[in-house]
JSON list of C-alpha atoms and ligand atoms in Angstrom, two decimals:
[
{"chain": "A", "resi": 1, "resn": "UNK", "atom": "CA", "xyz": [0.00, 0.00, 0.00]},
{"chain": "A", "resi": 2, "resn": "UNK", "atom": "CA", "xyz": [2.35, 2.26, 0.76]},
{"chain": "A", "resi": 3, "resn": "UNK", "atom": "CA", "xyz": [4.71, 1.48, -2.33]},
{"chain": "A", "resi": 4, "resn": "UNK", "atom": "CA", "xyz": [1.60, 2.56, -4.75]},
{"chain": "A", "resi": 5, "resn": "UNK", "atom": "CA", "xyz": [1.47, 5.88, -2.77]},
{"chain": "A", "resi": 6, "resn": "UNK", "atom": "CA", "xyz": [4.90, 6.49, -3.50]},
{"chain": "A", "resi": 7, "resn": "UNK", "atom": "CA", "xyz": [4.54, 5.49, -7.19]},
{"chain": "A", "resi": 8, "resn": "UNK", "atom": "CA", "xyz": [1.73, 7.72, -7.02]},
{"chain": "A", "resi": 9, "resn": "UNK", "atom": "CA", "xyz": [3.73, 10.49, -5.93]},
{"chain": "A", "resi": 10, "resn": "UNK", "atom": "CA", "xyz": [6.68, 9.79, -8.74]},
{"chain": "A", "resi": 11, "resn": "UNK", "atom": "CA", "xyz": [3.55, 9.21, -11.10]},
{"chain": "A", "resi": 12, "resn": "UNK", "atom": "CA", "xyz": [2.61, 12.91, -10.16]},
{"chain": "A", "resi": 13, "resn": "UNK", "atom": "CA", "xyz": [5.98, 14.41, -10.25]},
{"chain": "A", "resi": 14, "resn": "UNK", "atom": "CA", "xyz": [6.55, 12.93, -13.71]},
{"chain": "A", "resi": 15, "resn": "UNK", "atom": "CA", "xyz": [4.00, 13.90, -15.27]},
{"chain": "A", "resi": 16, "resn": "UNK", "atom": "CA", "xyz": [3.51, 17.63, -14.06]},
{"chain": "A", "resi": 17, "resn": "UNK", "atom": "CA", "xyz": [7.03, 18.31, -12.70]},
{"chain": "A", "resi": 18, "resn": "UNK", "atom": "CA", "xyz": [7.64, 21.20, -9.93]},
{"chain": "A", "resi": 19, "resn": "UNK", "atom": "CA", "xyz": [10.12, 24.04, -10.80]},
{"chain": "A", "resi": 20, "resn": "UNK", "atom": "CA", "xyz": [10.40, 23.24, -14.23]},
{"chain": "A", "resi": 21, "resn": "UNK", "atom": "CA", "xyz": [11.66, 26.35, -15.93]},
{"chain": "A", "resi": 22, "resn": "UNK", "atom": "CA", "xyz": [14.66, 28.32, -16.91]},
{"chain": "A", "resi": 23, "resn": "UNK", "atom": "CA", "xyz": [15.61, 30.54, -14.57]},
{"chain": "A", "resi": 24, "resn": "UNK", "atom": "CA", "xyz": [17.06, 34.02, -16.01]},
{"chain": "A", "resi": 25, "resn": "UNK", "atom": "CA", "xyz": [19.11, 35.03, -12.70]},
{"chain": "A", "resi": 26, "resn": "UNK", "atom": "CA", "xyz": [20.40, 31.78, -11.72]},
{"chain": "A", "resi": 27, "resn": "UNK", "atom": "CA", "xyz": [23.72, 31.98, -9.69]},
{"chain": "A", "resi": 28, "resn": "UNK", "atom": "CA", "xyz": [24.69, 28.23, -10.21]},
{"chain": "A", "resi": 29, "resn": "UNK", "atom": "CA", "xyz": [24.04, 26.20, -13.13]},
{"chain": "A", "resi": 30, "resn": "UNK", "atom": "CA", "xyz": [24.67, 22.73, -14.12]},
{"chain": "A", "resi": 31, "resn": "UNK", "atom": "CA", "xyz": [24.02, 20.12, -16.62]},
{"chain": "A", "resi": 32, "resn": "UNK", "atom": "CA", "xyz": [23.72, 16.59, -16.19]},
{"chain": "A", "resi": 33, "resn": "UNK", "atom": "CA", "xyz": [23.80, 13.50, -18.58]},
{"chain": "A", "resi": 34, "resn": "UNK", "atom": "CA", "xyz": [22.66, 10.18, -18.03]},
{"chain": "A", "resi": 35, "resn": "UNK", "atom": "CA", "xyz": [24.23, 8.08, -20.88]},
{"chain": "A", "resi": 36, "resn": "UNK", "atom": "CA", "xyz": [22.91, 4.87, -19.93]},
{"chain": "A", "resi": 37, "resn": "UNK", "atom": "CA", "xyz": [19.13, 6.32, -19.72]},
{"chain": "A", "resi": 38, "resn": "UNK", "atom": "CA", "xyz": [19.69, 9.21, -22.21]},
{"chain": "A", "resi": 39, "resn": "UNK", "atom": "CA", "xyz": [18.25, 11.40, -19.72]},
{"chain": "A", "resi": 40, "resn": "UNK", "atom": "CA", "xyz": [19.40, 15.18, -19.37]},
{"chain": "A", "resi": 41, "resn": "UNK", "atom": "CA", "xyz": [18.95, 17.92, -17.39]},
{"chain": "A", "resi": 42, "resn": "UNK", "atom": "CA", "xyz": [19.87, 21.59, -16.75]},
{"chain": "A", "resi": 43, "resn": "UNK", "atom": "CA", "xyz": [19.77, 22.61, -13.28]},
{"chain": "A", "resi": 44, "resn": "UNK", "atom": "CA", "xyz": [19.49, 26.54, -12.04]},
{"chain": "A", "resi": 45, "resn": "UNK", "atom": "CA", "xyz": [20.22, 27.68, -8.52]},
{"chain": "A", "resi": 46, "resn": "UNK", "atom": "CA", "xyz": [19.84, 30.69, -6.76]},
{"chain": "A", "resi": 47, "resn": "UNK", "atom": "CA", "xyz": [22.22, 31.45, -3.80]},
{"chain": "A", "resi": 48, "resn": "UNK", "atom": "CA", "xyz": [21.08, 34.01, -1.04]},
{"chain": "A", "resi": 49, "resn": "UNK", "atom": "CA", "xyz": [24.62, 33.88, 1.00]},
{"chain": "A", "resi": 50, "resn": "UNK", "atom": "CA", "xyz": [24.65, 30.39, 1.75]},
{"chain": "A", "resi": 51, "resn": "UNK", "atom": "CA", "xyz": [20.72, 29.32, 1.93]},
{"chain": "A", "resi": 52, "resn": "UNK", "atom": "CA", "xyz": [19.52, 27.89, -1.64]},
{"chain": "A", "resi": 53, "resn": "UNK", "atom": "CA", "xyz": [16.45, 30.64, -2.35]},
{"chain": "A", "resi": 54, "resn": "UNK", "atom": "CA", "xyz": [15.33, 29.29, -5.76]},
{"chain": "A", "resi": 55, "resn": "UNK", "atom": "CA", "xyz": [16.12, 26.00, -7.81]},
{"chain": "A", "resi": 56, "resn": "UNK", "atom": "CA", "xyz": [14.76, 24.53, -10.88]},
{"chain": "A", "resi": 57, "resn": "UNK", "atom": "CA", "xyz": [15.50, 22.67, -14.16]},
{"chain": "A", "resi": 58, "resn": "UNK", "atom": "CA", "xyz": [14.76, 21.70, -17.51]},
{"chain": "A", "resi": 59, "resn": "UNK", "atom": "CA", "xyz": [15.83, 18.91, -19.40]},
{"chain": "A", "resi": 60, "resn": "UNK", "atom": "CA", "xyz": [14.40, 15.06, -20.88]},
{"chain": "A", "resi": 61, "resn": "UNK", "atom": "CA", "xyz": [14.47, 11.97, -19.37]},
{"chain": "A", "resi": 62, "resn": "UNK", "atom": "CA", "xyz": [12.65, 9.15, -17.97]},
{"chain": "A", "resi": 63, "resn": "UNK", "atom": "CA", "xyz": [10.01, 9.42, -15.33]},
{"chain": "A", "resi": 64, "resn": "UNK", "atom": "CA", "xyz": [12.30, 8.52, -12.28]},
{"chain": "A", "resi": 65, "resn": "UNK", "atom": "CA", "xyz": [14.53, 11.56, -13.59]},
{"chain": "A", "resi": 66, "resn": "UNK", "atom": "CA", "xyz": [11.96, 14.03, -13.84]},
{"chain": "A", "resi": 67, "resn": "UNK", "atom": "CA", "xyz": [10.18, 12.96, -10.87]},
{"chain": "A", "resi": 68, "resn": "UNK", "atom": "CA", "xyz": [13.80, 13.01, -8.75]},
{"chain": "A", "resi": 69, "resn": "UNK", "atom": "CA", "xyz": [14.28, 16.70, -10.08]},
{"chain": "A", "resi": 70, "resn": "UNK", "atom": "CA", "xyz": [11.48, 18.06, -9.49]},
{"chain": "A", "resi": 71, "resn": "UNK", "atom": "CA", "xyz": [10.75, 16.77, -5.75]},
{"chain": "A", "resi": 72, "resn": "UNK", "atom": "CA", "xyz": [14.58, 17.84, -5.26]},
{"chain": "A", "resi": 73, "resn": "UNK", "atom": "CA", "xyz": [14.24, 21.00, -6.52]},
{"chain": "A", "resi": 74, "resn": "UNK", "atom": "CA", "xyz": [11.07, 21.62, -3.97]},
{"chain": "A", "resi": 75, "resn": "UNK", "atom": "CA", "xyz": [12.93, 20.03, -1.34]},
{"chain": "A", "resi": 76, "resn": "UNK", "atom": "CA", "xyz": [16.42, 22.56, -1.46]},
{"chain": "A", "resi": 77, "resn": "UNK", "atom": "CA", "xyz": [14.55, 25.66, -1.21]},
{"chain": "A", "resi": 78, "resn": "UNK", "atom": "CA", "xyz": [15.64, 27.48, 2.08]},
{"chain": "A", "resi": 79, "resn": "UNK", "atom": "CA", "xyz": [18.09, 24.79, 2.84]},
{"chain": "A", "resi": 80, "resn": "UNK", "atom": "CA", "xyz": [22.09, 25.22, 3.26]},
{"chain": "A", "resi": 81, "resn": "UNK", "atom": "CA", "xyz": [24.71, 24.65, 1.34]},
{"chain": "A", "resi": 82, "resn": "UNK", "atom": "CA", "xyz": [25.82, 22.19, 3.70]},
{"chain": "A", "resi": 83, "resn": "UNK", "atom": "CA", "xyz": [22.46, 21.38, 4.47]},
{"chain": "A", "resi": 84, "resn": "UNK", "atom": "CA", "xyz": [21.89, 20.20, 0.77]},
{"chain": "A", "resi": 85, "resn": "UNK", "atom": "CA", "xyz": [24.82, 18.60, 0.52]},
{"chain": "A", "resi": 86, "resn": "UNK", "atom": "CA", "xyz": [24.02, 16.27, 3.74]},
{"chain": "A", "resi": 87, "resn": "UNK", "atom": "CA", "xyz": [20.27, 15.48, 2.17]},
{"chain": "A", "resi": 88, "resn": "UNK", "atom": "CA", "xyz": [22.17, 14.43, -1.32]},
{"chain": "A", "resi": 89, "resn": "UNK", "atom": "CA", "xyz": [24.19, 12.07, 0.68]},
{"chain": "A", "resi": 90, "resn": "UNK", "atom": "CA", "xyz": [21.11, 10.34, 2.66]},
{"chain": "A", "resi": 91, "resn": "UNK", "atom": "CA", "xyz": [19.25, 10.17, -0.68]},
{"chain": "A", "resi": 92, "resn": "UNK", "atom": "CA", "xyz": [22.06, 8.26, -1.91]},
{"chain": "A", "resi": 93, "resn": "UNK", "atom": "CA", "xyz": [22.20, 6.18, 1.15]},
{"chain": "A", "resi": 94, "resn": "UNK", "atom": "CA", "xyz": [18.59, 5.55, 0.56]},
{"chain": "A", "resi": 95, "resn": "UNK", "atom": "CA", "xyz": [18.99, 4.34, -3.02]},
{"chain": "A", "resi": 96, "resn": "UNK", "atom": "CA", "xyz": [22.20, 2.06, -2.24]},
{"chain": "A", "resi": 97, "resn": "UNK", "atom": "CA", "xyz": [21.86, 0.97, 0.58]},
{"chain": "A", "resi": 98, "resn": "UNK", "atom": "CA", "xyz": [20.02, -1.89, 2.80]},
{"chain": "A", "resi": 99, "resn": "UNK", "atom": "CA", "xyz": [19.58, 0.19, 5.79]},
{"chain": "A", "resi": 100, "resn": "UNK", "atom": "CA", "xyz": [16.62, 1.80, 6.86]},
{"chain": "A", "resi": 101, "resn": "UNK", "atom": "CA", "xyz": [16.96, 5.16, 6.34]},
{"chain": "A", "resi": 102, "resn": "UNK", "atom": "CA", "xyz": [14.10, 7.67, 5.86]},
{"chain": "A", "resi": 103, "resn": "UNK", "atom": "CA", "xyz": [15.57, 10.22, 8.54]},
{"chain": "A", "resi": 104, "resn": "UNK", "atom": "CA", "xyz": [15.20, 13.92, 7.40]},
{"chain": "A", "resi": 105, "resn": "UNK", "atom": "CA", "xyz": [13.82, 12.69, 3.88]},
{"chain": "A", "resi": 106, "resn": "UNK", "atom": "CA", "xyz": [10.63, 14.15, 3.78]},
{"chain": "A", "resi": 107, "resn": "UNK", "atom": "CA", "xyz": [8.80, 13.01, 0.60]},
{"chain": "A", "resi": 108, "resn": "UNK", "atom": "CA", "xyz": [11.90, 11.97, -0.80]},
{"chain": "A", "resi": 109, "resn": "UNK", "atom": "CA", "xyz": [11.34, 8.53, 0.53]},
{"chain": "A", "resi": 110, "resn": "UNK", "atom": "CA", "xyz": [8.99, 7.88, -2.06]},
{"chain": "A", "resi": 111, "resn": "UNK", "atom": "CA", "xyz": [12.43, 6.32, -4.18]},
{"chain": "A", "resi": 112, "resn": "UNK", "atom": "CA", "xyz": [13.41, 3.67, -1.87]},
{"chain": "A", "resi": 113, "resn": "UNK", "atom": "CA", "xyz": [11.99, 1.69, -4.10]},
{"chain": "A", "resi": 114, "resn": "UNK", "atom": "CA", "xyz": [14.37, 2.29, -7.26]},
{"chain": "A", "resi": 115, "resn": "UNK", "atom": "CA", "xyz": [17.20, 0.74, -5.12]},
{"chain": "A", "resi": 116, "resn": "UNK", "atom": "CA", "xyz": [15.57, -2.51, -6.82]},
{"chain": "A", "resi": 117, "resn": "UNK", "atom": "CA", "xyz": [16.46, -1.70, -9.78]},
{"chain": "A", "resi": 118, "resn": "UNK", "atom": "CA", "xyz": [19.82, -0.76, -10.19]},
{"chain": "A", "resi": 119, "resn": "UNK", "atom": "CA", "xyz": [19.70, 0.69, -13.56]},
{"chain": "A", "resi": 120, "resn": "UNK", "atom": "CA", "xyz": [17.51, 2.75, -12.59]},
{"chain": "A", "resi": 121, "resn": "UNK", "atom": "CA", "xyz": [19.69, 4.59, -9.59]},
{"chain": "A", "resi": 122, "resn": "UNK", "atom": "CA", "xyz": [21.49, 6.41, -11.88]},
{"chain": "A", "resi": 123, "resn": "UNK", "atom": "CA", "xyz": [18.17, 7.99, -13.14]},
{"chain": "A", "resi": 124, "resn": "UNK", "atom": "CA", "xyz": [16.88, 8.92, -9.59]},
{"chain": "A", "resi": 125, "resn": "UNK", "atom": "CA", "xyz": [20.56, 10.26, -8.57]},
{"chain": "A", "resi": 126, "resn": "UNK", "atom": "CA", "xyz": [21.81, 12.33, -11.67]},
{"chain": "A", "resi": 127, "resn": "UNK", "atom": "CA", "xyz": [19.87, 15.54, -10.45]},
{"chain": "A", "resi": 128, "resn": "UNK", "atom": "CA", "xyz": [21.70, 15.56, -7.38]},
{"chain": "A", "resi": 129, "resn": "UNK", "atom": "CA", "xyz": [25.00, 14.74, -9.24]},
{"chain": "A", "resi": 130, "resn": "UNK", "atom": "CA", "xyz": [24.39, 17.88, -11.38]},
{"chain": "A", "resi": 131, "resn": "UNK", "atom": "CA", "xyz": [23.44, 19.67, -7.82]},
{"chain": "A", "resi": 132, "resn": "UNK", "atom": "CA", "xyz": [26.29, 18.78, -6.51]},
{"chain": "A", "resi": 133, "resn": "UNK", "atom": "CA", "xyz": [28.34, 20.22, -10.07]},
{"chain": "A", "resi": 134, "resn": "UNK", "atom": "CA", "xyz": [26.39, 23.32, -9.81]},
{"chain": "A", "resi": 135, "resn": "UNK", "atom": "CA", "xyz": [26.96, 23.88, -5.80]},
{"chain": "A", "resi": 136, "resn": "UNK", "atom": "CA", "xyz": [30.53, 23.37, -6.20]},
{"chain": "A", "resi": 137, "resn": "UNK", "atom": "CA", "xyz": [30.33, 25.39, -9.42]},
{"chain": "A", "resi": 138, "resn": "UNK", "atom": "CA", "xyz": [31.91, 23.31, -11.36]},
{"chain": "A", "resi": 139, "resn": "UNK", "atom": "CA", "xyz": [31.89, 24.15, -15.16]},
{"chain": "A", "resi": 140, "resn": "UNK", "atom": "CA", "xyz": [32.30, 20.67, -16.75]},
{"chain": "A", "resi": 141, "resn": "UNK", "atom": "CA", "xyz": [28.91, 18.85, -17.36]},
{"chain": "A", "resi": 142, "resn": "UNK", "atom": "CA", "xyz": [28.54, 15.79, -15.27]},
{"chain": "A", "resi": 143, "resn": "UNK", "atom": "CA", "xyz": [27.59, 12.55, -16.57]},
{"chain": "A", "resi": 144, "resn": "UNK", "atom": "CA", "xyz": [26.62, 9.78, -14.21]},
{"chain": "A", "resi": 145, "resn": "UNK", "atom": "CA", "xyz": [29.43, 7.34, -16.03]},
{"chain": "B", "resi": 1, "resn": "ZN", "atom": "ZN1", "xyz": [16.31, 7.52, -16.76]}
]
C-alpha cells in the first residue's frame, strides 16, 4: 500500500514536474547526462549567502529523472549549502543501501523503491549529481558514467 502511494507520488511528479523552468538570474548552473538512460537535465540555482532561495531545471528523461528533479528541486529551497549537501548524501544512502533510512527525507522517501532496480539509480541520482556540479560550481557537465 504504501509502495503505490509512493509510485503515485513519482507518477505525479513525472507527469507535471515542480520548478520546471529556466531561470534568467540563476547563480549556479549545471548540466547533467545520463548516458545509460539518455536522460538530461539543466539545473538553475539561486544562492542568497549560503541558503539555496530558488532551484529549478529543464531537461528530458525518464520518469524517475523528472520525478527526482522536481521533488529535489522543492525540497532545497531554504536549505544550506551544507544542508543540501548532507540530504544528497542520505538520498544516496537511501537508493544504495540496505539500511533503513528515511531520517530527514521528507517526501523523498517515495524512491526507496528504485534501489531494486539498479539501472535505474542512476536515473533517480543524476539531479543531485548535477546539484552537486552546480553547488561546487563546477563548469564541466557531469555525466553519471
Ligand atoms: Zn532515466
Amino acid at each position: 500500500m504504501v509502495h503505490e502511494l509512493y509510485q503515485e507520488t513519482i507518477l505525479d511528479h513525472s507527469k507535471r514536474p515542480r520548478n520546471c523552468h529556466a531561470m534568467a538570474d540563476a547563480d549556479r548552473k549545471a548540466e547533467g547526462y545520463n548516458p545509460l538512460c539518455g536522460d538530461k537535465l539543466k539545473l538553475y540555482v539561486k544562492m542568497e549567502g549560503d541558503i539555496v532561495r530558488d532551484a529549478s531545471f529543464e531537461g528530458s528523461g525518464c520518469a524517475i529523472s523528472t520525478a527526482s528533479a522536481s521533488l529535489m528541486t522543492e525540497s532545497l529551497k531554504g536549505k544550506t549549502r551544507t544542508e543540501a549537501l548532507a540530504l544528497l548524501e542520505k538520498f544516496h544512502d537511501l537508493l544504495t543501501s540496505d539500511a533503513e533510512v528515511g531520517d530527514g527525507l521528507g517526501k523523498l522517501v517515495v524512491f526507496c523503491g528504485v534501489r531494486d532496480y539498479p539501472a535505474r539509480v542512476k536515473c533517480a541520482t543524476l539531479a543531485w549529481h548535477t546539484l552537486k556540479s552546480a553547488l561546487n560550481g563546477a563548469d564541466q557537465p557531469v555525466s553519471t558514467e
